[in-house]
Amino acid sequence: AQGFPRADIDIPAIRFARQQVICLRNDAKALTADIEEGLVVLHSQARKERGEPEPTELATSPTSPTSPEKPLVGFLKVGEVSDGSPAQDAGFQDGDLVCKIGSVSAENFSGLQDIAKLTQHSENRPVSVTLLRNGQRKVLILKPRKWSGRGLLGCHVQAVK
């Protein structure tokens, strides 16, 4: 049989090792999500202690090339936002350019599958979203969840080239 199965490879041990790696990777993802959620709660409490309001829009500032921060690059364009959806609750509007959603930004975005994975892993958890609206930087808190419509967001997004 042309050298197969190979006697020098312990296939059950390889399968077991792969399974362990997968389990550890999933555990790391869960811990990262828990830490992210904890940070959102911690910062929310700090805002309350300072007496700052806690609307869904956390920050607004004009973007300028002289800003010391890296210029914001939108990689997703928000299309239709459905009534009663998580996206509407967070404050999304048609035409917004998403610059960062959770850990996904223009630098590491490879496709809409990245956004689908992020929303699935963040269901019922707050996710920070940085976007541009009419040249203004806005930071919203989105909580992907099941609702009466389709998907977990309730808006259409399209990749920007």
Tab-separated table of C-alpha atoms in Angstrom:
chain	number	residue	atom	x	y	z
A	1	ALA	CA	0.000	0.000	0.000
A	2	GLN	CA	2.886	2.342	-0.884
A	3	GLY	CA	4.064	2.963	2.679
A	4	PHE	CA	0.702	3.816	4.234
A	5	PRO	CA	-0.200	3.748	7.043
A	6	ARG	CA	3.192	4.917	8.257
A	7	ALA	CA	4.555	3.010	11.209
A	8	ASP	CA	6.633	5.981	12.457
A	9	ILE	CA	3.611	8.230	13.146
A	10	ASP	CA	1.332	7.782	16.159
A	11	ILE	CA	-1.969	8.963	14.648
A	12	PRO	CA	-4.038	8.704	17.878
A	13	ALA	CA	-1.426	10.802	19.724
A	14	ILE	CA	-1.534	13.443	16.972
A	15	ARG	CA	-5.338	13.554	17.092
A	16	PHE	CA	-5.244	13.913	20.872
A	17	ALA	CA	-2.659	16.709	20.686
A	18	ARG	CA	-4.679	18.552	18.037
A	19	GLN	CA	-7.801	18.270	20.209
A	20	GLN	CA	-5.895	19.687	23.180
A	21	VAL	CA	-4.694	22.639	21.088
A	22	ILE	CA	-8.243	23.324	19.904
A	23	CYS	CA	-9.572	23.187	23.480
A	24	LEU	CA	-6.836	25.534	24.727
A	25	ARG	CA	-7.488	27.950	21.857
A	26	ASN	CA	-11.216	27.985	22.687
A	27	ASP	CA	-10.428	28.541	26.380
A	28	ALA	CA	-8.171	31.467	25.454
A	29	LYS	CA	-10.920	33.005	23.305
A	30	ALA	CA	-13.433	32.668	26.133
A	31	LEU	CA	-11.017	34.257	28.620
A	32	THR	CA	-10.304	37.113	26.219
A	33	ALA	CA	-14.037	37.732	25.786
A	34	ASP	CA	-14.537	37.693	29.572
A	35	ILE	CA	-11.664	40.156	30.057
A	36	GLU	CA	-13.070	42.413	27.323
A	37	GLU	CA	-16.502	42.365	28.968
A	38	GLY	CA	-14.930	43.066	32.363
A	39	LEU	CA	-13.047	46.047	30.977
A	40	VAL	CA	-16.246	47.500	29.518
A	41	VAL	CA	-17.978	47.123	32.892
A	42	LEU	CA	-14.967	48.570	34.749
A	43	HIS	CA	-14.821	51.628	32.505
A	44	SER	CA	-18.581	52.038	32.758
A	45	GLN	CA	-18.343	52.070	36.556
A	46	ALA	CA	-15.479	54.563	36.433
A	47	ARG	CA	-17.587	56.868	34.234
A	48	LYS	CA	-20.457	56.637	36.716
A	49	GLU	CA	-18.129	57.468	39.634
A	50	ARG	CA	-16.862	60.549	37.772
A	51	GLY	CA	-20.460	61.556	37.097
A	52	GLU	CA	-20.105	61.321	33.337
A	53	PRO	CA	-23.220	60.389	31.381
A	54	GLU	CA	-23.292	56.944	29.844
A	55	PRO	CA	-25.107	57.251	26.529
A	56	THR	CA	-24.479	54.814	23.698
A	57	GLU	CA	-22.285	57.470	22.071
A	58	LEU	CA	-19.221	57.643	24.269
A	59	ALA	CA	-16.945	59.967	22.336
A	60	THR	CA	-17.167	62.533	19.590
A	61	SER	CA	-14.218	64.366	18.110
A	62	PRO	CA	-13.267	65.715	14.725
A	63	THR	CA	-10.653	63.785	12.818
A	64	SER	CA	-7.742	65.791	11.541
A	65	PRO	CA	-4.432	64.927	9.913
A	66	THR	CA	-2.577	66.839	12.656
A	67	SER	CA	-4.032	64.554	15.314
A	68	PRO	CA	-1.353	62.514	17.128
A	69	GLU	CA	-3.523	59.404	16.733
A	70	LYS	CA	-3.409	57.309	13.601
A	71	PRO	CA	-6.015	58.534	11.100
A	72	LEU	CA	-9.201	56.502	11.197
A	73	VAL	CA	-9.782	54.221	8.229
A	74	GLY	CA	-13.299	52.939	7.634
A	75	PHE	CA	-13.462	49.378	6.349
A	76	LEU	CA	-17.216	48.762	6.621
A	77	LYS	CA	-20.104	50.926	5.504
A	78	VAL	CA	-23.368	50.626	7.402
A	79	GLY	CA	-26.383	50.227	5.162
A	80	GLU	CA	-29.983	49.793	6.195
A	81	VAL	CA	-30.482	49.811	9.984
A	82	SER	CA	-33.630	47.949	11.064
A	83	ASP	CA	-36.044	49.350	13.643
A	84	GLY	CA	-35.762	47.732	17.072
A	85	SER	CA	-32.430	46.109	16.211
A	86	PRO	CA	-29.286	46.029	18.342
A	87	ALA	CA	-27.621	48.311	15.771
A	88	GLN	CA	-30.393	50.898	16.139
A	89	ASP	CA	-30.244	50.626	19.945
A	90	ALA	CA	-26.497	51.318	19.796
A	91	GLY	CA	-27.028	54.397	17.616
A	92	PHE	CA	-25.909	53.182	14.180
A	93	GLN	CA	-27.062	55.237	11.193
A	94	ASP	CA	-27.134	54.551	7.483
A	95	GLY	CA	-23.841	55.684	5.932
A	96	ASP	CA	-21.652	55.301	9.033
A	97	LEU	CA	-18.118	54.092	8.305
A	98	VAL	CA	-16.924	51.494	10.821
A	99	CYS	CA	-13.221	51.928	11.678
A	100	LYS	CA	-13.033	49.352	14.455
A	101	ILE	CA	-15.471	46.825	15.877
A	102	GLY	CA	-14.233	44.882	18.881
A	103	SER	CA	-10.779	43.637	17.936
A	104	VAL	CA	-11.352	43.911	14.165
A	105	SER	CA	-9.902	46.956	12.401
A	106	ALA	CA	-8.881	47.891	8.860
A	107	GLU	CA	-5.414	46.423	9.515
A	108	ASN	CA	-6.630	42.897	10.341
A	109	PHE	CA	-9.962	42.760	8.477
A	110	SER	CA	-9.965	40.037	5.836
A	111	GLY	CA	-13.671	39.648	5.088
A	112	LEU	CA	-17.212	39.801	6.408
A	113	GLN	CA	-16.624	36.395	8.016
A	114	ASP	CA	-14.482	38.228	10.601
A	115	ILE	CA	-17.498	40.327	11.592
A	116	ALA	CA	-19.782	37.273	11.661
A	117	LYS	CA	-17.372	35.438	13.984
A	118	LEU	CA	-16.976	38.462	16.233
A	119	THR	CA	-20.725	38.973	16.595
A	120	GLN	CA	-21.349	35.281	17.245
A	121	HIS	CA	-18.645	35.155	19.923
A	122	SER	CA	-19.899	38.420	21.450
A	123	GLU	CA	-23.604	37.586	21.588
A	124	ASN	CA	-25.207	39.427	24.546
A	125	ARG	CA	-21.871	41.082	25.383
A	126	PRO	CA	-20.972	44.740	24.836
A	127	VAL	CA	-18.638	45.449	21.923
A	128	SER	CA	-16.965	48.809	21.369
A	129	VAL	CA	-17.408	50.208	17.838
A	130	THR	CA	-15.429	53.189	16.530
A	131	LEU	CA	-16.910	54.841	13.472
A	132	LEU	CA	-16.875	57.965	11.362
A	133	ARG	CA	-20.103	59.889	10.878
A	134	ASN	CA	-19.956	63.100	8.855
A	135	GLY	CA	-16.222	63.423	9.570
A	136	GLN	CA	-16.743	62.992	13.317
A	137	ARG	CA	-15.281	60.121	15.325
A	138	LYS	CA	-17.894	58.306	17.402
A	139	VAL	CA	-17.550	55.378	19.776
A	140	LEU	CA	-20.676	53.309	20.295
A	141	ILE	CA	-21.387	50.275	22.440
A	142	LEU	CA	-23.068	47.488	20.475
A	143	LYS	CA	-24.555	44.436	22.139
A	144	PRO	CA	-25.144	41.754	19.459
A	145	ARG	CA	-28.247	39.747	20.369
A	146	LYS	CA	-31.134	37.806	18.956
A	147	TRP	CA	-34.045	40.042	18.108
A	148	SER	CA	-37.214	39.796	16.027
A	149	GLY	CA	-35.291	40.280	12.762
A	150	ARG	CA	-32.483	38.469	10.997
A	151	GLY	CA	-28.954	38.193	12.376
A	152	LEU	CA	-27.487	39.542	15.601
A	153	LEU	CA	-26.858	43.141	14.474
A	154	GLY	CA	-29.903	44.312	12.571
A	155	CYS	CA	-28.061	46.269	9.926
A	156	HIS	CA	-26.411	45.619	6.608
A	157	VAL	CA	-22.681	46.221	6.350
A	158	GLN	CA	-20.617	46.293	3.211
A	159	ALA	CA	-16.845	46.101	2.950
A	160	VAL	CA	-15.225	49.338	1.783
A	161	LYS	CA	-12.275	49.007	-0.579
